[in-house]
Structures are given as C-alpha cells and as structure tokens.
CSV table of C-alpha atoms in Angstrom, one decimal:
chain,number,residue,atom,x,y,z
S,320,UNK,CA,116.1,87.5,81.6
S,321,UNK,CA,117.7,90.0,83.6
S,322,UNK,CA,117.9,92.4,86.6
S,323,UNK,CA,116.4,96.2,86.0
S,324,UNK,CA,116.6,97.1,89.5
S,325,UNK,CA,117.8,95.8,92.7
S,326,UNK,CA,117.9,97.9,96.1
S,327,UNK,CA,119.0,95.8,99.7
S,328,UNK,CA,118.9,99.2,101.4
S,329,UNK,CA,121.9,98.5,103.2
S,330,UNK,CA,123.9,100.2,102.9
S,331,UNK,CA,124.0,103.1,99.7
S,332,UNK,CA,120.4,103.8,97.5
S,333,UNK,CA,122.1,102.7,94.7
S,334,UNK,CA,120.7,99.4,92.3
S,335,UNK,CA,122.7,96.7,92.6
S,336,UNK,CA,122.2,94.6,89.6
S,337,UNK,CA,125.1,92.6,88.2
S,338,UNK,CA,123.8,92.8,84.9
S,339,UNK,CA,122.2,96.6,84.6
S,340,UNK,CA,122.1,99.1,86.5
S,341,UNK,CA,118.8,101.0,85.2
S,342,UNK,CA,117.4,102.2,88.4
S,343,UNK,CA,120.6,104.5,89.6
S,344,UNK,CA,120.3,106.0,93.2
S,345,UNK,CA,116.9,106.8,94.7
S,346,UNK,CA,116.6,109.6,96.0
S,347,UNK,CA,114.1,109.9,99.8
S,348,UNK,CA,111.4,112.1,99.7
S,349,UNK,CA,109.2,113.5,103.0
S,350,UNK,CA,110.1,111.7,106.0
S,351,UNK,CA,111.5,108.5,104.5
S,352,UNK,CA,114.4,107.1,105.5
S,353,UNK,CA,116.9,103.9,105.3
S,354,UNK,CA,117.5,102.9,108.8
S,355,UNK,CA,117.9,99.3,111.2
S,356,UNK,CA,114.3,98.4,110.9
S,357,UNK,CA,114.6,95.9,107.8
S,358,UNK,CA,113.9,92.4,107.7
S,359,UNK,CA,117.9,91.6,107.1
S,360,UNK,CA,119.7,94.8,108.3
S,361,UNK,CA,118.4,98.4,107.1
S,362,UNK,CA,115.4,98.6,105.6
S,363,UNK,CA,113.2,101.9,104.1
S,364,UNK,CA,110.7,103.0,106.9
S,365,UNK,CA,108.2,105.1,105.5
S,366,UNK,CA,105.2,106.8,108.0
S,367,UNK,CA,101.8,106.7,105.6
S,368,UNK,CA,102.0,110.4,104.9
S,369,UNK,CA,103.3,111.1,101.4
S,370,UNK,CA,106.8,109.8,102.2
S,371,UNK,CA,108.2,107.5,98.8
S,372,UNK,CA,111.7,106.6,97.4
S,373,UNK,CA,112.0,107.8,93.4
S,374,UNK,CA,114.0,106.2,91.3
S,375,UNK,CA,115.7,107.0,87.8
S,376,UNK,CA,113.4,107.7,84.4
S,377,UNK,CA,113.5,104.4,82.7
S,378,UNK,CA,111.6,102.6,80.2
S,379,UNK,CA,110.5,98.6,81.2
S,380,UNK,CA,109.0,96.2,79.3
S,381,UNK,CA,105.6,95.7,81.5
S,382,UNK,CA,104.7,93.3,78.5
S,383,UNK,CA,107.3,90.6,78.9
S,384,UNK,CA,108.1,87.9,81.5
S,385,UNK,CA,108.7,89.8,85.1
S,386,UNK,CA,108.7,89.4,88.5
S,387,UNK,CA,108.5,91.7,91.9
S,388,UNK,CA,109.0,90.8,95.5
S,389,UNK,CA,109.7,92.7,98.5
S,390,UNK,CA,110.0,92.0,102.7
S,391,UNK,CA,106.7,94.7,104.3
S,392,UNK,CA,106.6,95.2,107.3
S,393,UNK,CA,103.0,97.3,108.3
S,394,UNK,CA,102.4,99.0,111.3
S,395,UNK,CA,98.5,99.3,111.1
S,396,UNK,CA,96.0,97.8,108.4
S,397,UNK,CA,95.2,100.6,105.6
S,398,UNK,CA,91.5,100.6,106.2
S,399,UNK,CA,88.7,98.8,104.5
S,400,UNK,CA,88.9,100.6,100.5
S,401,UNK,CA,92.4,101.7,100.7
S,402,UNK,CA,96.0,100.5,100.8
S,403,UNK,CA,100.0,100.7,100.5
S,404,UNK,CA,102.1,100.8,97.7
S,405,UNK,CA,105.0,99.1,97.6
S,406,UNK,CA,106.1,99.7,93.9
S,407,UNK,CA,104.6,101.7,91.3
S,408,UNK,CA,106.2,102.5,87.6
S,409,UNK,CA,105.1,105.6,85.6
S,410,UNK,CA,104.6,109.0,86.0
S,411,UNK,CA,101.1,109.3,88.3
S,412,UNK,CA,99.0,110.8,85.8
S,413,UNK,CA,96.0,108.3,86.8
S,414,UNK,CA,95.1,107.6,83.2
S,415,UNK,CA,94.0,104.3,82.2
S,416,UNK,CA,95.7,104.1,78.8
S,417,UNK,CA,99.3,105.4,80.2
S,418,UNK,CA,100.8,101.8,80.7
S,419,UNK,CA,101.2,102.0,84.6
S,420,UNK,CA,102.4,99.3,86.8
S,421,UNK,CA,101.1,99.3,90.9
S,422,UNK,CA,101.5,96.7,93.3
S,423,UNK,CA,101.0,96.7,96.7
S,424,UNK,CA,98.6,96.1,99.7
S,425,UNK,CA,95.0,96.7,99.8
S,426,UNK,CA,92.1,96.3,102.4
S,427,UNK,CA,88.7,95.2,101.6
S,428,UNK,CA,86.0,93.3,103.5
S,429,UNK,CA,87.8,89.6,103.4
S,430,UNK,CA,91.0,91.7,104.9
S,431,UNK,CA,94.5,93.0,103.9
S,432,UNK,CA,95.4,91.8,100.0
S,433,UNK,CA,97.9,91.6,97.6
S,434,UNK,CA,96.7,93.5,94.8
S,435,UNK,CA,98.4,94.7,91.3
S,436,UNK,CA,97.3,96.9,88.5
S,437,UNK,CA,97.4,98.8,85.5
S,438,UNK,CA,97.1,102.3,86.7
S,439,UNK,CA,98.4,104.9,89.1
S,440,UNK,CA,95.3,104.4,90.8
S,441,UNK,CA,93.7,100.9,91.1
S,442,UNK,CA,90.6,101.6,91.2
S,443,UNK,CA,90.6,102.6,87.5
S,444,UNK,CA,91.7,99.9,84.7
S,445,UNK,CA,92.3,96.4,85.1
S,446,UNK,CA,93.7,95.2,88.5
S,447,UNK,CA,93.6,91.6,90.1
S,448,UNK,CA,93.6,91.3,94.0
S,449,UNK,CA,93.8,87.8,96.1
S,450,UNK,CA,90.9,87.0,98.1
S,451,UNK,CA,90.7,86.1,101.9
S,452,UNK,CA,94.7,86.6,102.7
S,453,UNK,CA,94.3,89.2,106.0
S,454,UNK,CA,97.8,89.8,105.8
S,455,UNK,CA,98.5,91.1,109.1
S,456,UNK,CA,100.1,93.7,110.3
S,457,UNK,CA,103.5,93.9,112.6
S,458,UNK,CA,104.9,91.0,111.1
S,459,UNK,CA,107.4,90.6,108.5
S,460,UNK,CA,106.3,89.0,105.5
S,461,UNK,CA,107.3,88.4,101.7
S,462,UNK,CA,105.2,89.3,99.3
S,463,UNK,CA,106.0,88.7,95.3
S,464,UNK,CA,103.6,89.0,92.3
S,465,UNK,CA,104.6,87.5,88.7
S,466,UNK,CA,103.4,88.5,85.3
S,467,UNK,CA,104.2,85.8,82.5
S,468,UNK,CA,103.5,87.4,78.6
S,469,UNK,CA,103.0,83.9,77.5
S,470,UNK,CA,99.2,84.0,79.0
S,471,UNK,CA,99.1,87.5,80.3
S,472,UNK,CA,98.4,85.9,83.8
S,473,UNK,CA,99.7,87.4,87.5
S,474,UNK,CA,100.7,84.7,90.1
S,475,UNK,CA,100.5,86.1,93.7
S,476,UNK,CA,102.8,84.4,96.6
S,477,UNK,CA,102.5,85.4,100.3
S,478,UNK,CA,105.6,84.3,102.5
S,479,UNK,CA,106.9,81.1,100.5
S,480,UNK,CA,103.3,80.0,99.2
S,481,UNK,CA,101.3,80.4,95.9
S,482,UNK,CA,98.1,82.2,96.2
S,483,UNK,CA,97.1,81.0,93.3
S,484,UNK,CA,97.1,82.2,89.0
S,485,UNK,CA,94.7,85.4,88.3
S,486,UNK,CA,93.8,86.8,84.6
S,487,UNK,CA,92.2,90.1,83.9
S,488,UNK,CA,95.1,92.6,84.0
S,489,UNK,CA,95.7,93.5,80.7
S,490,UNK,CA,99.7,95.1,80.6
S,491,UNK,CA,99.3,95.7,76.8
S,492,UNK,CA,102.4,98.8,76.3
S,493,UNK,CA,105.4,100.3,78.6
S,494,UNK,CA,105.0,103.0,81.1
C-alpha cells in the first residue's frame, strides 16, 4: 500500500507523501483559509458557504484497500437531512454511475453521523451512515472511514473507537 495524498496544513498546500506525490498543491477557493485553528498547529477553516480546497486531477483506485481520516472541528450541527463534507473525489456531476467517493458528516434524527458514499450527492447511490453517534460540535474529534476490496465492507471509527463494519456501498470503478 501507499500514500496518494497527505496535507498537515502547516505550513505549504502541498501533499506530503514520502512515496507519491499525486495530490500537488491545493489551491483555496471562497473564503477558505489555512490558519492557527487546527487540532496540531494550522488547520483549514472553512465558513459553510461554498468555501472548499481542490486538489490536482488524479485517477484512485476506489476499488482497492484504502483508508481516510481527518481531525473536524464543527462550529454548529448541519441540520437534521443535511451535512459537511470533509473529502469528496470526482468531478460533481451527481451521477450515480460516475464512480464518486464522499465522506463526511451528516445529521439525521439519532444526531450528527459519519456517513460515506458513492456519489456527489449522498442521497443518490449507495451510501452507509453510523447510527446513534451525535458527534458534537465544538470539539475536536477524529474521524476515519475504511473500505477493504476483500469484502467490499466500510469500517467507521470516531476518536480512537470502532463504530462498527457496514456493507451496502458498492465502489465497483474509479472516479
């Protein structure tokens, strides 16, 4: 296995994997910024309002063995049917057979979840979301989702802790 991207945000925009270096230098769009707010040193604020970082064009294997973790850091809950992205790979056209990756936060009725799927926009294609996390808001917490092509399951873990194995999210073909 190796490293496609890795941004610290302190510092320069640009990936720092050892062993690639397929994301390059992202470029801020709207009001986002890299400032002291991070978990460990800087950290990418963004206000809610179209703000995003946009990395280089590049094609990864959403079939194989991967993993995704960040540090979030929310200043409100999204509201009950909507929610925060935190990584998404493709090119936003919202169609279901276009091989897109999303993960992020989303609000229903049992609270704030972790929740990742195979679209631009979640609520179309296959998506799996935990159940009964509330994961609040102003706090700091780490958030990861694994995919493993073995038995085309996710694994969600919340701040150190397994949430537990979920099926259903088929990741058949790269963005």
């Amino acid at each position: 296995s190796f490293c496609e991207f890795y941004y610290k945000f302190n510092g320069a925009l640009t990936d720092t994997c050892s062993t690639r270096s397929s994301g390059g230098t992202l470029t801020l769009v709207g009001n986002a910024n890299v400032g002291s707010a991070g978990k460990m040193g800087n950290g990418l604020t963004l206000d809610g309002t179209g703000d995003y970082a946009t990395g280089a064009t590049m094609a990864i294997d959403i079939t194989d063995d991967w993993s995704i973790e960040a540090w979030v850091k929310t200043a409100s809950d999204p509201g009950i049917g909507s929610g925060y992205g935190v990584l998404f790979l493709g090119d936003l056209g919202g169609d279901i057979g276009e091989n897109e990756l999303g993960f992020g936060l989303y609000e229903d009725d049992s609270g704030v979840e972790l929740i990742v799927c195979h679209s631009s926009n979640c609520g179309l294609g296959d998506k799996a979301i935990t159940d009964g996390e509330d994961i609040s808001s102003g706090s700091w917490h780490h958030i990861a989702v694994t995919h493993d092509d073995s038995d085309t399951q996710i694994d969600f873990h919340l701040d150190g802790v397994s949430l537990g194995t979920f099926s259903g999210v088929n990741f058949n073909a790269n963005p």
